[in-house]
Amino acid sequence: ASGDAQSSVELYDPANGTWLQTGFLNQARDAHTAILLHNGQVLVAGGDGKGGGALASAELYDPATSKWSETGSMIQAREHHTATLLPDGRVLVAGGEGNAGALSSAELYDPTTGTWSQTGSMSQAREEHAAVLLPNGKVLATAGIAQLDLFSDELYDPATGGWSQTGSLALSRDSHTATLLSDGRVLVAGGQLRNKALSSAELFH
């Protein structure tokens, strides 16, 4: 909830099933994204800050030192967005909620320079959606919520920097998951509709 953002970080060791504390974030945040980069560092971007309000700041975690360092800030402050690692090592951040509502904008993080650049905007503003990288290198963004519940989906093409609409889900949902299966299909599961949890799942292909 707004005002309850945390800066603490923990590491899970699968060898013995235990958790241990590691370096603290420079800025407390919730509703952010975290993604593993090709260089082994973790990029954390945006979120809701202490006291409320979307953040534009981003940080990098280095497992070798257990420390966080600041990197370039996003162009647009956002929370409840998605972050997807592209094949070329850049990170696509799309949608989310800004301080004036749901966003359609998207931007790219370049880990070689630590900077963000604007890319094409989605045709539909959305937050609390899900995004997944497809085998063809495109990114599928599914459903979410804006002023209305959404079931529309869009595809991002890194080669052109543009979005195109694709088939819609059968049911509107937000706060769901999207998982790429080994056969190239995408499993969309759960989420909520009008604040009621969903048990249904759908396949995109």
mmCIF file with all atom_site columns, N, CA and C in Angstrom, residues 67-103:
data_model
loop_
_atom_site.group_PDB
_atom_site.id
_atom_site.type_symbol
_atom_site.label_atom_id
_atom_site.label_alt_id
_atom_site.label_comp_id
_atom_site.label_asym_id
_atom_site.label_entity_id
_atom_site.label_seq_id
_atom_site.pdbx_PDB_ins_code
_atom_site.Cartn_x
_atom_site.Cartn_y
_atom_site.Cartn_z
_atom_site.occupancy
_atom_site.B_iso_or_equiv
_atom_site.pdbx_formal_charge
_atom_site.auth_seq_id
_atom_site.auth_comp_id
_atom_site.auth_asym_id
_atom_site.auth_atom_id
_atom_site.pdbx_PDB_model_num
ATOM 1   N N  . LYS A 1 67  ? 25.796 -5.010  -3.398  1.00 0.00 ? 67  LYS A N  1
ATOM 2   C CA . LYS A 1 67  ? 25.499 -3.585  -3.266  1.00 0.00 ? 67  LYS A CA 1
ATOM 3   C C  . LYS A 1 67  ? 24.627 -3.095  -4.416  1.00 0.00 ? 67  LYS A C  1
ATOM 4   N N  . TRP A 1 68  ? 23.888 -2.004  -4.128  1.00 0.00 ? 68  TRP A N  1
ATOM 5   C CA . TRP A 1 68  ? 23.034 -1.344  -5.110  1.00 0.00 ? 68  TRP A CA 1
ATOM 6   C C  . TRP A 1 68  ? 23.679 -0.044  -5.558  1.00 0.00 ? 68  TRP A C  1
ATOM 7   N N  . SER A 1 69  ? 23.536 0.287   -6.818  1.00 0.00 ? 69  SER A N  1
ATOM 8   C CA . SER A 1 69  ? 24.013 1.571   -7.337  1.00 0.00 ? 69  SER A CA 1
ATOM 9   C C  . SER A 1 69  ? 22.918 2.195   -8.190  1.00 0.00 ? 69  SER A C  1
ATOM 10  N N  . GLU A 1 70  ? 22.851 3.511   -8.166  1.00 0.00 ? 70  GLU A N  1
ATOM 11  C CA . GLU A 1 70  ? 21.847 4.201   -8.967  1.00 0.00 ? 70  GLU A CA 1
ATOM 12  C C  . GLU A 1 70  ? 22.246 4.173   -10.435 1.00 0.00 ? 70  GLU A C  1
ATOM 13  N N  . THR A 1 71  ? 21.254 4.069   -11.301 1.00 0.00 ? 71  THR A N  1
ATOM 14  C CA . THR A 1 71  ? 21.476 4.169   -12.736 1.00 0.00 ? 71  THR A CA 1
ATOM 15  C C  . THR A 1 71  ? 20.516 5.223   -13.275 1.00 0.00 ? 71  THR A C  1
ATOM 16  N N  . GLY A 1 72  ? 20.496 5.427   -14.575 1.00 0.00 ? 72  GLY A N  1
ATOM 17  C CA . GLY A 1 72  ? 19.640 6.468   -15.136 1.00 0.00 ? 72  GLY A CA 1
ATOM 18  C C  . GLY A 1 72  ? 18.176 6.304   -14.772 1.00 0.00 ? 72  GLY A C  1
ATOM 19  N N  . SER A 1 73  ? 17.492 7.417   -14.570 1.00 0.00 ? 73  SER A N  1
ATOM 20  C CA . SER A 1 73  ? 16.063 7.390   -14.250 1.00 0.00 ? 73  SER A CA 1
ATOM 21  C C  . SER A 1 73  ? 15.230 7.274   -15.517 1.00 0.00 ? 73  SER A C  1
ATOM 22  N N  . MET A 1 74  ? 14.073 6.640   -15.388 1.00 0.00 ? 74  MET A N  1
ATOM 23  C CA . MET A 1 74  ? 13.151 6.544   -16.511 1.00 0.00 ? 74  MET A CA 1
ATOM 24  C C  . MET A 1 74  ? 12.658 7.930   -16.914 1.00 0.00 ? 74  MET A C  1
ATOM 25  N N  . ILE A 1 75  ? 12.191 8.042   -18.129 1.00 0.00 ? 75  ILE A N  1
ATOM 26  C CA . ILE A 1 75  ? 11.630 9.294   -18.627 1.00 0.00 ? 75  ILE A CA 1
ATOM 27  C C  . ILE A 1 75  ? 10.313 9.593   -17.923 1.00 0.00 ? 75  ILE A C  1
ATOM 28  N N  . GLN A 1 76  ? 9.550  8.550   -17.636 1.00 0.00 ? 76  GLN A N  1
ATOM 29  C CA . GLN A 1 76  ? 8.223  8.671   -17.033 1.00 0.00 ? 76  GLN A CA 1
ATOM 30  C C  . GLN A 1 76  ? 8.183  7.890   -15.721 1.00 0.00 ? 76  GLN A C  1
ATOM 31  N N  . ALA A 1 77  ? 7.787  8.550   -14.643 1.00 0.00 ? 77  ALA A N  1
ATOM 32  C CA . ALA A 1 77  ? 7.577  7.837   -13.379 1.00 0.00 ? 77  ALA A CA 1
ATOM 33  C C  . ALA A 1 77  ? 6.420  6.862   -13.555 1.00 0.00 ? 77  ALA A C  1
ATOM 34  N N  . ARG A 1 78  ? 6.581  5.638   -13.032 1.00 0.00 ? 78  ARG A N  1
ATOM 35  C CA . ARG A 1 78  ? 5.521  4.640   -13.207 1.00 0.00 ? 78  ARG A CA 1
ATOM 36  C C  . ARG A 1 78  ? 5.613  3.534   -12.160 1.00 0.00 ? 78  ARG A C  1
ATOM 37  N N  . GLU A 1 79  ? 4.476  2.933   -11.882 1.00 0.00 ? 79  GLU A N  1
ATOM 38  C CA . GLU A 1 79  ? 4.369  1.757   -11.018 1.00 0.00 ? 79  GLU A CA 1
ATOM 39  C C  . GLU A 1 79  ? 3.363  0.802   -11.658 1.00 0.00 ? 79  GLU A C  1
ATOM 40  N N  . HIS A 1 80  ? 3.345  -0.444  -11.194 1.00 0.00 ? 80  HIS A N  1
ATOM 41  C CA . HIS A 1 80  ? 2.440  -1.461  -11.775 1.00 0.00 ? 80  HIS A CA 1
ATOM 42  C C  . HIS A 1 80  ? 2.643  -1.599  -13.286 1.00 0.00 ? 80  HIS A C  1
ATOM 43  N N  . HIS A 1 81  ? 3.889  -1.453  -13.729 1.00 0.00 ? 81  HIS A N  1
ATOM 44  C CA . HIS A 1 81  ? 4.256  -1.580  -15.137 1.00 0.00 ? 81  HIS A CA 1
ATOM 45  C C  . HIS A 1 81  ? 4.849  -2.967  -15.378 1.00 0.00 ? 81  HIS A C  1
ATOM 46  N N  . THR A 1 82  ? 5.343  -3.195  -16.593 1.00 0.00 ? 82  THR A N  1
ATOM 47  C CA . THR A 1 82  ? 6.058  -4.433  -16.885 1.00 0.00 ? 82  THR A CA 1
ATOM 48  C C  . THR A 1 82  ? 7.465  -4.112  -17.364 1.00 0.00 ? 82  THR A C  1
ATOM 49  N N  . ALA A 1 83  ? 8.366  -5.059  -17.170 1.00 0.00 ? 83  ALA A N  1
ATOM 50  C CA . ALA A 1 83  ? 9.742  -4.942  -17.662 1.00 0.00 ? 83  ALA A CA 1
ATOM 51  C C  . ALA A 1 83  ? 10.111 -6.264  -18.319 1.00 0.00 ? 83  ALA A C  1
ATOM 52  N N  . THR A 1 84  ? 10.601 -6.203  -19.550 1.00 0.00 ? 84  THR A N  1
ATOM 53  C CA . THR A 1 84  ? 10.915 -7.404  -20.320 1.00 0.00 ? 84  THR A CA 1
ATOM 54  C C  . THR A 1 84  ? 12.315 -7.293  -20.905 1.00 0.00 ? 84  THR A C  1
ATOM 55  N N  . LEU A 1 85  ? 13.137 -8.309  -20.673 1.00 0.00 ? 85  LEU A N  1
ATOM 56  C CA . LEU A 1 85  ? 14.483 -8.335  -21.237 1.00 0.00 ? 85  LEU A CA 1
ATOM 57  C C  . LEU A 1 85  ? 14.416 -8.754  -22.697 1.00 0.00 ? 85  LEU A C  1
ATOM 58  N N  . LEU A 1 86  ? 14.955 -7.920  -23.580 1.00 0.00 ? 86  LEU A N  1
ATOM 59  C CA . LEU A 1 86  ? 14.970 -8.216  -25.011 1.00 0.00 ? 86  LEU A CA 1
ATOM 60  C C  . LEU A 1 86  ? 16.215 -9.032  -25.374 1.00 0.00 ? 86  LEU A C  1
ATOM 61  N N  . PRO A 1 87  ? 16.194 -9.730  -26.507 1.00 0.00 ? 87  PRO A N  1
ATOM 62  C CA . PRO A 1 87  ? 17.343 -10.549 -26.899 1.00 0.00 ? 87  PRO A CA 1
ATOM 63  C C  . PRO A 1 87  ? 18.656 -9.780  -27.010 1.00 0.00 ? 87  PRO A C  1
ATOM 64  N N  . ASP A 1 88  ? 18.587 -8.490  -27.348 1.00 0.00 ? 88  ASP A N  1
ATOM 65  C CA . ASP A 1 88  ? 19.818 -7.701  -27.503 1.00 0.00 ? 88  ASP A CA 1
ATOM 66  C C  . ASP A 1 88  ? 20.340 -7.131  -26.185 1.00 0.00 ? 88  ASP A C  1
ATOM 67  N N  . GLY A 1 89  ? 19.667 -7.464  -25.061 1.00 0.00 ? 89  GLY A N  1
ATOM 68  C CA . GLY A 1 89  ? 20.133 -7.025  -23.752 1.00 0.00 ? 89  GLY A CA 1
ATOM 69  C C  . GLY A 1 89  ? 19.455 -5.789  -23.213 1.00 0.00 ? 89  GLY A C  1
ATOM 70  N N  . ARG A 1 90  ? 18.715 -5.072  -24.059 1.00 0.00 ? 90  ARG A N  1
ATOM 71  C CA . ARG A 1 90  ? 17.966 -3.920  -23.571 1.00 0.00 ? 90  ARG A CA 1
ATOM 72  C C  . ARG A 1 90  ? 16.726 -4.388  -22.805 1.00 0.00 ? 90  ARG A C  1
ATOM 73  N N  . VAL A 1 91  ? 16.133 -3.479  -22.052 1.00 0.00 ? 91  VAL A N  1
ATOM 74  C CA . VAL A 1 91  ? 14.933 -3.795  -21.273 1.00 0.00 ? 91  VAL A CA 1
ATOM 75  C C  . VAL A 1 91  ? 13.791 -2.893  -21.717 1.00 0.00 ? 91  VAL A C  1
ATOM 76  N N  . LEU A 1 92  ? 12.670 -3.509  -22.056 1.00 0.00 ? 92  LEU A N  1
ATOM 77  C CA . LEU A 1 92  ? 11.463 -2.766  -22.425 1.00 0.00 ? 92  LEU A CA 1
ATOM 78  C C  . LEU A 1 92  ? 10.582 -2.606  -21.198 1.00 0.00 ? 92  LEU A C  1
ATOM 79  N N  . VAL A 1 93  ? 10.294 -1.357  -20.835 1.00 0.00 ? 93  VAL A N  1
ATOM 80  C CA . VAL A 1 93  ? 9.344  -1.049  -19.761 1.00 0.00 ? 93  VAL A CA 1
ATOM 81  C C  . VAL A 1 93  ? 8.111  -0.442  -20.410 1.00 0.00 ? 93  VAL A C  1
ATOM 82  N N  . ALA A 1 94  ? 6.941  -0.981  -20.068 1.00 0.00 ? 94  ALA A N  1
ATOM 83  C CA . ALA A 1 94  ? 5.717  -0.547  -20.755 1.00 0.00 ? 94  ALA A CA 1
ATOM 84  C C  . ALA A 1 94  ? 4.572  -0.318  -19.780 1.00 0.00 ? 94  ALA A C  1
ATOM 85  N N  . GLY A 1 95  ? 3.802  0.734   -20.077 1.00 0.00 ? 95  GLY A N  1
ATOM 86  C CA . GLY A 1 95  ? 2.571  0.996   -19.348 1.00 0.00 ? 95  GLY A CA 1
ATOM 87  C C  . GLY A 1 95  ? 2.786  1.287   -17.875 1.00 0.00 ? 95  GLY A C  1
ATOM 88  N N  . GLY A 1 96  ? 1.807  0.879   -17.077 1.00 0.00 ? 96  GLY A N  1
ATOM 89  C CA . GLY A 1 96  ? 1.827  1.142   -15.652 1.00 0.00 ? 96  GLY A CA 1
ATOM 90  C C  . GLY A 1 96  ? 0.969  2.336   -15.287 1.00 0.00 ? 96  GLY A C  1
ATOM 91  N N  . GLU A 1 97  ? 1.120  2.750   -14.052 1.00 0.00 ? 97  GLU A N  1
ATOM 92  C CA . GLU A 1 97  ? 0.360  3.892   -13.543 1.00 0.00 ? 97  GLU A CA 1
ATOM 93  C C  . GLU A 1 97  ? 1.311  5.032   -13.224 1.00 0.00 ? 97  GLU A C  1
ATOM 94  N N  . GLY A 1 98  ? 1.041  6.197   -13.797 1.00 0.00 ? 98  GLY A N  1
ATOM 95  C CA . GLY A 1 98  ? 1.789  7.393   -13.456 1.00 0.00 ? 98  GLY A CA 1
ATOM 96  C C  . GLY A 1 98  ? 1.024  8.167   -12.396 1.00 0.00 ? 98  GLY A C  1
ATOM 97  N N  . ASN A 1 99  ? 1.459  9.367   -12.113 1.00 0.00 ? 99  ASN A N  1
ATOM 98  C CA . ASN A 1 99  ? 0.785  10.162  -11.084 1.00 0.00 ? 99  ASN A CA 1
ATOM 99  C C  . ASN A 1 99  ? -0.520 10.769  -11.577 1.00 0.00 ? 99  ASN A C  1
ATOM 100 N N  . ALA A 1 100 ? -0.848 10.540  -12.881 1.00 0.00 ? 100 ALA A N  1
ATOM 101 C CA . ALA A 1 100 ? -2.116 11.043  -13.422 1.00 0.00 ? 100 ALA A CA 1
ATOM 102 C C  . ALA A 1 100 ? -2.955 9.916   -14.025 1.00 0.00 ? 100 ALA A C  1
ATOM 103 N N  . GLY A 1 101 ? -2.634 8.658   -13.687 1.00 0.00 ? 101 GLY A N  1
ATOM 104 C CA . GLY A 1 101 ? -3.441 7.541   -14.183 1.00 0.00 ? 101 GLY A CA 1
ATOM 105 C C  . GLY A 1 101 ? -2.653 6.573   -15.040 1.00 0.00 ? 101 GLY A C  1
ATOM 106 N N  . ALA A 1 102 ? -3.382 5.666   -15.707 1.00 0.00 ? 102 ALA A N  1
ATOM 107 C CA . ALA A 1 102 ? -2.762 4.614   -16.519 1.00 0.00 ? 102 ALA A CA 1
ATOM 108 C C  . ALA A 1 102 ? -1.974 5.206   -17.682 1.00 0.00 ? 102 ALA A C  1
ATOM 109 N N  . LEU A 1 103 ? -0.879 4.525   -18.051 1.00 0.00 ? 103 LEU A N  1
ATOM 110 C CA . LEU A 1 103 ? 0.036  5.008   -19.084 1.00 0.00 ? 103 LEU A CA 1
ATOM 111 C C  . LEU A 1 103 ? 0.029  4.101   -20.306 1.00 0.00 ? 103 LEU A C  1
#
